[in-house]
Coordinates of C-alpha atoms in Angstrom, one line a residue:
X1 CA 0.0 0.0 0.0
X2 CA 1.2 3.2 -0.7
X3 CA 2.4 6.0 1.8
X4 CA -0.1 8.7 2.8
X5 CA 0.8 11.9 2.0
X6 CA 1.8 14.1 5.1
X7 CA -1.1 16.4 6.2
X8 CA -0.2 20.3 5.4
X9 CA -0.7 23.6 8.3
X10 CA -4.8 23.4 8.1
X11 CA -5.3 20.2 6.1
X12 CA -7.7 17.6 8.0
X13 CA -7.5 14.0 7.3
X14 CA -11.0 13.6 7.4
X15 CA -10.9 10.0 6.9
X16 CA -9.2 9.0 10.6
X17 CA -10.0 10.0 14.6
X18 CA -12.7 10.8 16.2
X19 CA -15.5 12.5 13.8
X20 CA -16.8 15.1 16.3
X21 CA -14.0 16.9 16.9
X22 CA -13.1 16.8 13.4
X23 CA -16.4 18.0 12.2
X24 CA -16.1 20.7 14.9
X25 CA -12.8 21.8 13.5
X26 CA -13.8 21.8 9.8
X27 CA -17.2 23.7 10.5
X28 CA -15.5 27.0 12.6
X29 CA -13.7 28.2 10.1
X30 CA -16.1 27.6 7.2
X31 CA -19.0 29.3 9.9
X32 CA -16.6 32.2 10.2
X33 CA -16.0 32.2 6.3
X34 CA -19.9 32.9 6.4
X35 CA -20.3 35.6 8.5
X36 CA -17.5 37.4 7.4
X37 CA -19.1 37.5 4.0
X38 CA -22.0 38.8 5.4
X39 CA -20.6 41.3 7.3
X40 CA -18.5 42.7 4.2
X41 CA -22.0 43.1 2.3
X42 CA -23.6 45.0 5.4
X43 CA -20.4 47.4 5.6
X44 CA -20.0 48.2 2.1
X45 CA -24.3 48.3 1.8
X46 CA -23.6 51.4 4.6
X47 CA -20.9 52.8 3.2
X48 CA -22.7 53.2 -0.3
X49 CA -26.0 54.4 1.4
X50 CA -23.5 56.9 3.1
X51 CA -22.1 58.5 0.7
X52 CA -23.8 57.9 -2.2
X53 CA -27.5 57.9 -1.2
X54 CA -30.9 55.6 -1.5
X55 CA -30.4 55.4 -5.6
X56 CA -27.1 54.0 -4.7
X57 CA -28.3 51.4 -3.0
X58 CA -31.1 50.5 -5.4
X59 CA -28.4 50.4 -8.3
X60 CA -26.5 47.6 -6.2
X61 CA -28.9 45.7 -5.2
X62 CA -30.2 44.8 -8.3
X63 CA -27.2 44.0 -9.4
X64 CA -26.2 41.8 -6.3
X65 CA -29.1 39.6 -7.1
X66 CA -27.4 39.3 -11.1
X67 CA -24.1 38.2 -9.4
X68 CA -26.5 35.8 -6.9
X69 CA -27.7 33.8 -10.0
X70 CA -23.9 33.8 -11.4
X71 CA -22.2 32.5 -8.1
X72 CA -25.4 30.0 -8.0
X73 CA -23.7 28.8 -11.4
X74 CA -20.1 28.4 -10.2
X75 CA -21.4 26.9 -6.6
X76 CA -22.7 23.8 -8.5
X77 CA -19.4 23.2 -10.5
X78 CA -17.7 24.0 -7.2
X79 CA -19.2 21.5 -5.2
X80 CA -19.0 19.0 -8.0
X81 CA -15.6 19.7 -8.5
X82 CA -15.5 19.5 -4.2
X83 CA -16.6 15.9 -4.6
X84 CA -14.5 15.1 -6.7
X85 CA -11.7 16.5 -4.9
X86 CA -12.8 14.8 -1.7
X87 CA -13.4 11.3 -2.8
X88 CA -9.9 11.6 -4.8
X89 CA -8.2 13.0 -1.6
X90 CA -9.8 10.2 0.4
X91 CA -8.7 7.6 -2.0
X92 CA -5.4 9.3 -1.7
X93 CA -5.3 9.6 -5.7
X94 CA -3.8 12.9 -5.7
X95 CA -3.6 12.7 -9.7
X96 CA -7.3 12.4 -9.6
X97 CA -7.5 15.6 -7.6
X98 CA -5.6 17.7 -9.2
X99 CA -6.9 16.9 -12.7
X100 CA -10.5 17.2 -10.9
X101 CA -9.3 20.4 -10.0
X102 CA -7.9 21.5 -13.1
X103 CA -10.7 20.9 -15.2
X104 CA -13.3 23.0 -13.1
X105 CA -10.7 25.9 -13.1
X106 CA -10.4 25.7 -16.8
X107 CA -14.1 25.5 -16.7
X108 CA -15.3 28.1 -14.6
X109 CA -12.4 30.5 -16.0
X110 CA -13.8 30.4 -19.9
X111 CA -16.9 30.5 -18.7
X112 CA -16.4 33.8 -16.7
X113 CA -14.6 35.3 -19.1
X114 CA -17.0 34.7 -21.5
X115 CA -19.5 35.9 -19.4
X116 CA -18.2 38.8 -17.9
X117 CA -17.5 40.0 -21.8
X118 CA -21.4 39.6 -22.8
X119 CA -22.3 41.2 -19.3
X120 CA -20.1 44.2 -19.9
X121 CA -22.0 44.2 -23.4
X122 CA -25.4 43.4 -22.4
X123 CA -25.5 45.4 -18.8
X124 CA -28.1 48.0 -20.5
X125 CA -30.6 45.0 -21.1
X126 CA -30.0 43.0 -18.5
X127 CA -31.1 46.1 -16.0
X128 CA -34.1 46.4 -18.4
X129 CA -35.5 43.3 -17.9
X130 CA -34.8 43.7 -14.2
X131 CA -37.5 46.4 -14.3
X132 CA -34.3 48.6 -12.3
X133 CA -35.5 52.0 -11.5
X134 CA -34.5 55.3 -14.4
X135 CA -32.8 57.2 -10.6
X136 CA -30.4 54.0 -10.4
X137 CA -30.1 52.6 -13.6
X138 CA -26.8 54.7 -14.4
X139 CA -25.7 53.9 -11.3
X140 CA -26.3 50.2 -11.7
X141 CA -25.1 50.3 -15.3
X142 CA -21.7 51.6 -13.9
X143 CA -21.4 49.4 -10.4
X144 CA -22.4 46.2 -12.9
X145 CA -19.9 46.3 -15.8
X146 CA -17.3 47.1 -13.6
X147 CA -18.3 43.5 -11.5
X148 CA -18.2 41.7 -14.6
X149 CA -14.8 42.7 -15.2
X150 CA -13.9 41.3 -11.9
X151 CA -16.2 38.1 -12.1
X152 CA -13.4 35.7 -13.3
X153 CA -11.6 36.4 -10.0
X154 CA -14.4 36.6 -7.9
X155 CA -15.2 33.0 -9.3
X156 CA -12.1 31.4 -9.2
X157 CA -11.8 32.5 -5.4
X158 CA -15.2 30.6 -4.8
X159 CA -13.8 27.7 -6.9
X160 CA -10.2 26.9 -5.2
X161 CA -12.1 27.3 -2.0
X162 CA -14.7 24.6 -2.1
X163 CA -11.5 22.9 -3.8
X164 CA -9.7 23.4 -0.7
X165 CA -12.2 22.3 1.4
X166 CA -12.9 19.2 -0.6
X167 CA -9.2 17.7 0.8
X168 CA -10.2 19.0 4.3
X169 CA -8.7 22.8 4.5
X170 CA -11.2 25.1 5.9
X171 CA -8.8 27.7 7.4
X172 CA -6.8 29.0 4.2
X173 CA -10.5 29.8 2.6
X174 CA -10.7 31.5 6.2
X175 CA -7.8 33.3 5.6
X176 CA -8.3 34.3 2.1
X177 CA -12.1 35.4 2.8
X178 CA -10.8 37.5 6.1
X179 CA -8.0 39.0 3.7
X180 CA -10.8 40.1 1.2
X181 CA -13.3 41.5 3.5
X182 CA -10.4 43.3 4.9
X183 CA -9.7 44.9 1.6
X184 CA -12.9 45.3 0.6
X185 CA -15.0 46.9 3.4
X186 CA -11.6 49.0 3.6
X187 CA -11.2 50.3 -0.1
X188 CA -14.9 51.1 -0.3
X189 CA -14.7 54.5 0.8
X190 CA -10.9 55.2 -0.7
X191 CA -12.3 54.8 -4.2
X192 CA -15.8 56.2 -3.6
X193 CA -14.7 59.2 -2.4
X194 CA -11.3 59.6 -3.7
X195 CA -9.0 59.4 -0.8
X196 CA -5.4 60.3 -0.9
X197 CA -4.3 59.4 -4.2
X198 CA -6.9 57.4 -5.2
X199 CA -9.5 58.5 -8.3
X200 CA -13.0 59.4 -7.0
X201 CA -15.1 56.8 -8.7
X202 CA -18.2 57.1 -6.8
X203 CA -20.7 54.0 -7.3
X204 CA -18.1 52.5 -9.4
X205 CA -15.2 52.8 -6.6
X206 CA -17.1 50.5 -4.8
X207 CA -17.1 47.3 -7.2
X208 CA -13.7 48.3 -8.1
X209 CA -12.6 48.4 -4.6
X210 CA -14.8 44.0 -4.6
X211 CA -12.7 43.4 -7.6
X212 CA -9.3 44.3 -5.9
X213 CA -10.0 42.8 -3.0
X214 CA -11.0 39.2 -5.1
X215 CA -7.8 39.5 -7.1
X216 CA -5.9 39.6 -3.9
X217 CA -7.7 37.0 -2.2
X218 CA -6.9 34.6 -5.2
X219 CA -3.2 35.5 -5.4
X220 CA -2.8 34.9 -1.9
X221 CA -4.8 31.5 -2.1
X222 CA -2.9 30.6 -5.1
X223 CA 0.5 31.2 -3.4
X224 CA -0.4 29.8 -0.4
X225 CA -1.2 26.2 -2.4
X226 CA 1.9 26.2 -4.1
X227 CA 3.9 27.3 -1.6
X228 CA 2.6 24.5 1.0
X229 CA 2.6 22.3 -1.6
X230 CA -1.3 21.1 -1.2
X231 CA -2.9 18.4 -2.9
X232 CA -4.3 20.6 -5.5
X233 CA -1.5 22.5 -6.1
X234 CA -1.0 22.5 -10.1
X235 CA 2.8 23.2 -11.4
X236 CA 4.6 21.6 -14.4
X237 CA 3.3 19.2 -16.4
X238 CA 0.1 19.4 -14.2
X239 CA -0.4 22.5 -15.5
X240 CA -2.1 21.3 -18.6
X241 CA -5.1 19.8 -16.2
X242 CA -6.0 23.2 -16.8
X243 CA -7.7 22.3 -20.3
X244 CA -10.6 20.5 -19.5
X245 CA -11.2 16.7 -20.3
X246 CA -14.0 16.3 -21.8
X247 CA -15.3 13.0 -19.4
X248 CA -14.3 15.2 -16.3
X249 CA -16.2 18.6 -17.8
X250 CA -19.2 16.0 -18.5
X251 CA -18.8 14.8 -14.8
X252 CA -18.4 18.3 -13.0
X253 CA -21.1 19.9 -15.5
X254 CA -23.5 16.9 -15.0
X255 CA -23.8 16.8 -11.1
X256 CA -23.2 20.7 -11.2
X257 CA -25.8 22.2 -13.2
X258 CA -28.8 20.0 -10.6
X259 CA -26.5 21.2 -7.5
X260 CA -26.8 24.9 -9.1
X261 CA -30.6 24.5 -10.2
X262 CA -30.7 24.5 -6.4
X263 CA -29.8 28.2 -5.8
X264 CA -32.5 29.0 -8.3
X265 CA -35.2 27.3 -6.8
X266 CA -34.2 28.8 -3.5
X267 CA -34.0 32.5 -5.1
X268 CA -37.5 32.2 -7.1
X269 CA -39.0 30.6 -4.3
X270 CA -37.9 33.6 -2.2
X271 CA -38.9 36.4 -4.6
X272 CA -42.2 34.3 -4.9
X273 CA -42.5 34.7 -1.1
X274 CA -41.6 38.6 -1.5
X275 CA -44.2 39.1 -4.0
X276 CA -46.7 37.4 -2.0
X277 CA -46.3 39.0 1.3
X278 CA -45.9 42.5 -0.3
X279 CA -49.8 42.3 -0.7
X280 CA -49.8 42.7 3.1
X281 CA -48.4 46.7 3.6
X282 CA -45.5 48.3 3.8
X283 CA -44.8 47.2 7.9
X284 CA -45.5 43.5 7.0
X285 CA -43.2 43.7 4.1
X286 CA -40.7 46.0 5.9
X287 CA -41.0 43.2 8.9
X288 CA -40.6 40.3 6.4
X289 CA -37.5 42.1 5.3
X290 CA -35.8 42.7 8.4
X291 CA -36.9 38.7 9.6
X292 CA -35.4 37.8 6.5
X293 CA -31.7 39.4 7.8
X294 CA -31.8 37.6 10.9
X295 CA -32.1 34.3 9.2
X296 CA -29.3 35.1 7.4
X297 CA -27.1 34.7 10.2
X298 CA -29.4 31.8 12.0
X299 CA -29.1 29.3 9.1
X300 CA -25.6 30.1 8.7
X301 CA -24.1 27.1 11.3
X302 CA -26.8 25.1 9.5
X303 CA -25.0 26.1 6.2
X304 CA -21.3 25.4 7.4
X305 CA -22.1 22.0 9.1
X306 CA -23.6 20.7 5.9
X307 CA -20.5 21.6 4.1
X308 CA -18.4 19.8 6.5
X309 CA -20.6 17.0 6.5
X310 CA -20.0 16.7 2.7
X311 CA -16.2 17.2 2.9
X312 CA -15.8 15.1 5.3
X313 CA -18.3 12.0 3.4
X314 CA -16.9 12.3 0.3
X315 CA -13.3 11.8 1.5
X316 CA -14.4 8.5 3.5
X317 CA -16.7 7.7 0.7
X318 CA -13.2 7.8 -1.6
X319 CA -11.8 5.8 1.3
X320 CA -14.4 2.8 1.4
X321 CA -15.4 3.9 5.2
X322 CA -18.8 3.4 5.2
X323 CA -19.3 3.0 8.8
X324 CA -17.7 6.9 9.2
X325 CA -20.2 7.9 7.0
X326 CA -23.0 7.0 8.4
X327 CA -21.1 8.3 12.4
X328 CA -20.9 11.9 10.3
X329 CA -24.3 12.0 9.6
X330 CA -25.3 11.2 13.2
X331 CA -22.9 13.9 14.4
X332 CA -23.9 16.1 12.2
X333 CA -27.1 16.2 12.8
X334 CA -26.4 16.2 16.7
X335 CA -24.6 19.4 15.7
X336 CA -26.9 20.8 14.1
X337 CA -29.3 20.7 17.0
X338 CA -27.1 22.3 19.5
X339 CA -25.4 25.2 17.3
X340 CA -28.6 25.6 15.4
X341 CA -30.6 25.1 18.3
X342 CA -29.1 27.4 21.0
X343 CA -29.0 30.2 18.2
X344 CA -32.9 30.6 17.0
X345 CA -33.3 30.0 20.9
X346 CA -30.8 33.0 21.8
X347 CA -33.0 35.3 18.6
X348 CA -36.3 34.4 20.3
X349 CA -35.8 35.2 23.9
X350 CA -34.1 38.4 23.0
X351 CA -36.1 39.0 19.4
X352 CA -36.7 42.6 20.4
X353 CA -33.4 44.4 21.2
X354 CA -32.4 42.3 18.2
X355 CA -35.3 43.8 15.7
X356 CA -34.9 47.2 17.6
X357 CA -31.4 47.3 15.8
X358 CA -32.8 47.7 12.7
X359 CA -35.6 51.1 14.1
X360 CA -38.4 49.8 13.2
X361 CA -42.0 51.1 13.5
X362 CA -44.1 49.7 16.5
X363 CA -46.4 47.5 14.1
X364 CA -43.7 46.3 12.1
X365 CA -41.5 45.3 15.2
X366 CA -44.9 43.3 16.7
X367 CA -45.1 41.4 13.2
X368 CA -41.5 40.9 12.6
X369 CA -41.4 38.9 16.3
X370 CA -44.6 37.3 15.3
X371 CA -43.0 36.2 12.3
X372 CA -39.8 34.9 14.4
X373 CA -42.1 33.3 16.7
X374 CA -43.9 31.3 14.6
X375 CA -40.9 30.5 11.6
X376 CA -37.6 30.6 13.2
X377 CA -37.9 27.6 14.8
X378 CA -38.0 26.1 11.0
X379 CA -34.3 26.3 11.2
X380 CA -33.5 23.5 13.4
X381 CA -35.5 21.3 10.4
X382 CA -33.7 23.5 8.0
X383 CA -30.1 22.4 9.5
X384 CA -31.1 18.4 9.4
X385 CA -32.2 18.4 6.2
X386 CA -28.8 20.2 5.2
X387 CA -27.4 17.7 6.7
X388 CA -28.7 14.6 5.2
X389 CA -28.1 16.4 1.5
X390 CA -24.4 17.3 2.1
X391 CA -24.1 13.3 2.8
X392 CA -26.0 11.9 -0.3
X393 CA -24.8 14.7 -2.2
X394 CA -21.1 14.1 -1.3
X395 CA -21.8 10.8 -3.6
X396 CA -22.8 12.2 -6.8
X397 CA -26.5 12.1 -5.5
X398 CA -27.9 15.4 -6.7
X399 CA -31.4 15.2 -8.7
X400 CA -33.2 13.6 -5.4
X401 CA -32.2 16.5 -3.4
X402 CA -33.2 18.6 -6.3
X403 CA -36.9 17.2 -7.0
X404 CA -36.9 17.2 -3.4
X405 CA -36.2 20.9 -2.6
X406 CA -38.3 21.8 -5.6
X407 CA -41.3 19.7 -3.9
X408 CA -41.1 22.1 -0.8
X409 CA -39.9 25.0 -1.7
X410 CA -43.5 25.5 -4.2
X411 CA -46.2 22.7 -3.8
X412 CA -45.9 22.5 0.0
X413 CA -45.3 26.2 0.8
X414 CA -47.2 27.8 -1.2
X415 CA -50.0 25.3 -0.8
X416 CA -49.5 26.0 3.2
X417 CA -49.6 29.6 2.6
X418 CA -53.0 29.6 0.6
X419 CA -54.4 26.6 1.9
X420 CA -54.3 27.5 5.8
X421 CA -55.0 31.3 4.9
X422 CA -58.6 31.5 5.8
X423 CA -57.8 30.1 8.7
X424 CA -55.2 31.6 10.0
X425 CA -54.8 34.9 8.3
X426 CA -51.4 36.4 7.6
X427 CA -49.9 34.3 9.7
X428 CA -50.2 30.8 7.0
X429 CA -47.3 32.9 5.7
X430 CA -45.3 32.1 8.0
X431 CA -46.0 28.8 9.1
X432 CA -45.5 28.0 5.3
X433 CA -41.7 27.9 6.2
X434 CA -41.4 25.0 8.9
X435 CA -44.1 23.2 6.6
X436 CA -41.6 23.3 3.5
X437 CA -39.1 22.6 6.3
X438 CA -40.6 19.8 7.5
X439 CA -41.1 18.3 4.2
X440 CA -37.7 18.7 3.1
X441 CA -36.7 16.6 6.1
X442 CA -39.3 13.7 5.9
X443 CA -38.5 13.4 1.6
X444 CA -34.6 14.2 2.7
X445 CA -34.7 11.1 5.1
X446 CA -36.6 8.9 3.2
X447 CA -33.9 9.7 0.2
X448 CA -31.4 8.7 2.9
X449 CA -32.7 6.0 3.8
X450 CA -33.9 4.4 0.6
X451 CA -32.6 6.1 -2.2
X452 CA -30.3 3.6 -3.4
X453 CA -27.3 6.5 -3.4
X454 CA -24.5 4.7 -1.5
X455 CA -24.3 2.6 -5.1
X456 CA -20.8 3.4 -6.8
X457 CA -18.6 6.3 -5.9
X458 CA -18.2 9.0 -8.5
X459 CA -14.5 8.6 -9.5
X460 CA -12.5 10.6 -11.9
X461 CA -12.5 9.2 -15.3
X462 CA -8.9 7.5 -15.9
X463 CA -6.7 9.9 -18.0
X464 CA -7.4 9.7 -21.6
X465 CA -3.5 8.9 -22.4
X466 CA -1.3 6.9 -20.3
X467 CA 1.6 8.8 -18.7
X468 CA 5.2 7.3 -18.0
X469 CA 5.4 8.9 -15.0
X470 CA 3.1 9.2 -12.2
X471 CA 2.6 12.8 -10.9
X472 CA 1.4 11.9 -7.6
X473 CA 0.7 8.7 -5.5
X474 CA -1.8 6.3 -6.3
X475 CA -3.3 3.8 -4.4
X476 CA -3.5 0.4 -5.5
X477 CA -7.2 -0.1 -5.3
X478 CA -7.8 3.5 -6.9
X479 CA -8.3 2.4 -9.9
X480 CA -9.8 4.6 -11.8
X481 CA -13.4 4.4 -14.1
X482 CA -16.7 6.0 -14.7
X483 CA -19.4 5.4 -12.6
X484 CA -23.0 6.3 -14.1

């Protein structure tokens, strides 16, 4: 058998010791990757409403939810590419993972510079269709092309993250995300306003100051790799992994595009939601709006524990360690509970200093902790069922979890929300979301259980030409074929 390769500063054998530590370990840093994200859109969202004004923020946000449906894209080859990764790492085929790995970059890097050329081109008509308002359309016009010129960074920083991840290193995506928001939330108000030697850019300052702070992030990441020498570093002869295969492209792009269908579903079932509960007045929608940035944060240890749990799957699936896999979903879900758990519990004792952050009216402050009351709960459901996909999806198992999110997310909610609405008034809105909830987890655990997706392991195809020399250590029983 051959030798396994020494573990590098934040790389996590995921395949050996006790799971709950591990999973403990992995999830932190991937939490705090989260929030940090979150934070850097609050900051630079107050920073553009301070200086720039209420158009300003209109412009942005309609072209945030553009870049939403473009990073929904790249998260499905991401975590394709992640499973590949992980399943090659836990094989210890570190070939596998670095042609895995090549392929998605070459991927995802023509396909965002293609995009980001058409964007830049088609901006005007994109807004358009958007319905954006005539106040912010030049400023959204401006703040968009210059984001599309920064997309392949922004892009390839998701992708070598999730790669990272995928052989067990959550804290150099740490790093890199802390070094971005750093930048970022920093250089905002330099280029917006034109501090010391830099251009006043106004609106545009801003997503040049996201684009900077991308590029940076990836350079660092980049170095970092090559200069620990981690399992998907890429130098050489491996540098040509870069060109996609076409069996690995048909790999990441067929369990990719169901994985990013997923994003969609979430986002039109949201602006579904929106639309709907915009028919109530300005303090329910107002109150809907605010409830909706606390569960930002609350689903966010939900969120990072079901990327652990696929991280860590996929490299014992690779392994053959089916016993761990099933001990990871137990923990997982017992981690879920508590971190989950203790947080909505924490937003409902104290929901009102929490809403009163945000100044709202009386009414809307006595609906938006009706709203927590009755929904947040949801989230412990929410977490389980994250769970239980990160699993089967760490095995190539992506259209249940599809059909099954699609399920809940319309026919159950919105049947909820009409169905019980003569009953219960406004308030079958938001019972609507531990209903979907609920019936996420129930489909999600019958998939678990019976869906027939612990058949096979999604390998990477074997390499198209034979090589003399092996780049990388193989294992014996790695061998390498398709699995359908």
């Amino acid at each position: 058998m051959a030798t396994r390769p020494p573990a590098r500063p934040g790389q996590r054998d995921l395949t050996t010791g006790p799971i709950g530590p591990a999973l403990l370990a992995f999830s932190l840093p991937t939490l705090g990757s989260n929030v940090l994200q979150s934070l850097n859109g609050s900051i630079n969202a107050i920073w553009i409403g301070r200086f720039l004004g209420q158009d300003a923020i209109a412009a942005t946000s309609n072209a945030n939810m553009i870049m939403f449906l473009m990073f929904g894209a790249v998260f499905g080859f991401g975590m394709a590419a992640t499973i590949l990764v992980g399943q090659s790492w836990g094989r210890r085929d570190v070939d596998a993972a670095r042609r895995a790995i090549g392929s998605a970059i070459g991927l995802v890097l023509g396909a965002s510079l293609v995009v980001g050329v058409l964007g830049w081109v088609f901006a005007p008509e994109i807004l358009a269709v958007l319905k954006t308002p005539g106040a912010a359309m030049p400023l959204a016009l401006t703040y968009l092309r210059v984001i599309f010129l920064g997309l392949p960074a922004s892009m390839l920083l998701v992708l070598m993250s999730m790669g990272l991840r995928g052989t067990g290193d959550a804290v150099t995506p740490l790093l890199a995300t802390g070094l971005s928001v750093v930048l970022d939330s920093g250089l905002n108000p330099v280029f917006i306003l034109g501090l010391g030697p830099a251009p006043r850019m106004g609106i545009a300052g801003s997503a040049f100051a996201t684009l900077i702070a991308n590029a940076t992030a990836l350079a660092f990441v980049v170095g970092w790799i090559a200069w620990r020498d981690l399992p998907i570093r890429l130098k050489g002869r491996e540098l040509r992994y870069i060109l996609p295969e076409r069996a690995l492209v048909r790999a990441i792009v067929g369990k990719g595009v169901p994985i990013g269908a997923q994003m969609i579903i979430i986002s039109a079932a949201a602006l579904t939601m929106v639309g709907i509960v915009n028919r109530e007045g300005v303090a329910t929608t107002a109150a809907y709006g605010i409830t909706q940035q606390v569960w930002a944060y609350v689903q966010m240890p939900a969120l990072a524990i079901g990327a652990a749990v696929s991280a860590m799957a996929a490299q014992n699936i690779g392994a053959g360690k089916w016993d761990r896999v099933e001990r990871i979903t137990r923990a997982g879900l017992i981690y879920n509970v508590a971190m989950t758990g203790s947080l909505v519990v924490l937003v409902t004792v104290f929901d009102r200093p929490v809403l009163a952050l945000f100044h709202l009216q009386p009414q809307a402050l006595a609906i938006a902790q009706r709203i927590g009351l009755i929904a947040t709960w949801g989230f412990v459901l929410f977490g389980a069922m994250m769970v239980l996909f990160g699993v089967v999806r760490a095995n190539g198992a992506v259209l249940g979890p599809l059909l099954i999110l699609f399920v809940a997310a319309f026919p159950v909610r919105l049947g909820v929300a009409f169905a019980l609405r003569p009953w219960l008034g406004v308030d079958a809105l938001w019972w609507s979301f531990p209903a979907s909830f609920a019936a996420n987890l129930l489909m999600g655990s019958l998939f678990y259980r019976y869906g027939g997706w612990r058949k096979g392991a999604l390998y990477v195809p074997a390499r198209p030409e034979p090589e003399e020399e092996a780049s990388a250590v193989v294992e014996p029983a790695g061998g390498l074929k398709p699995v359908h």
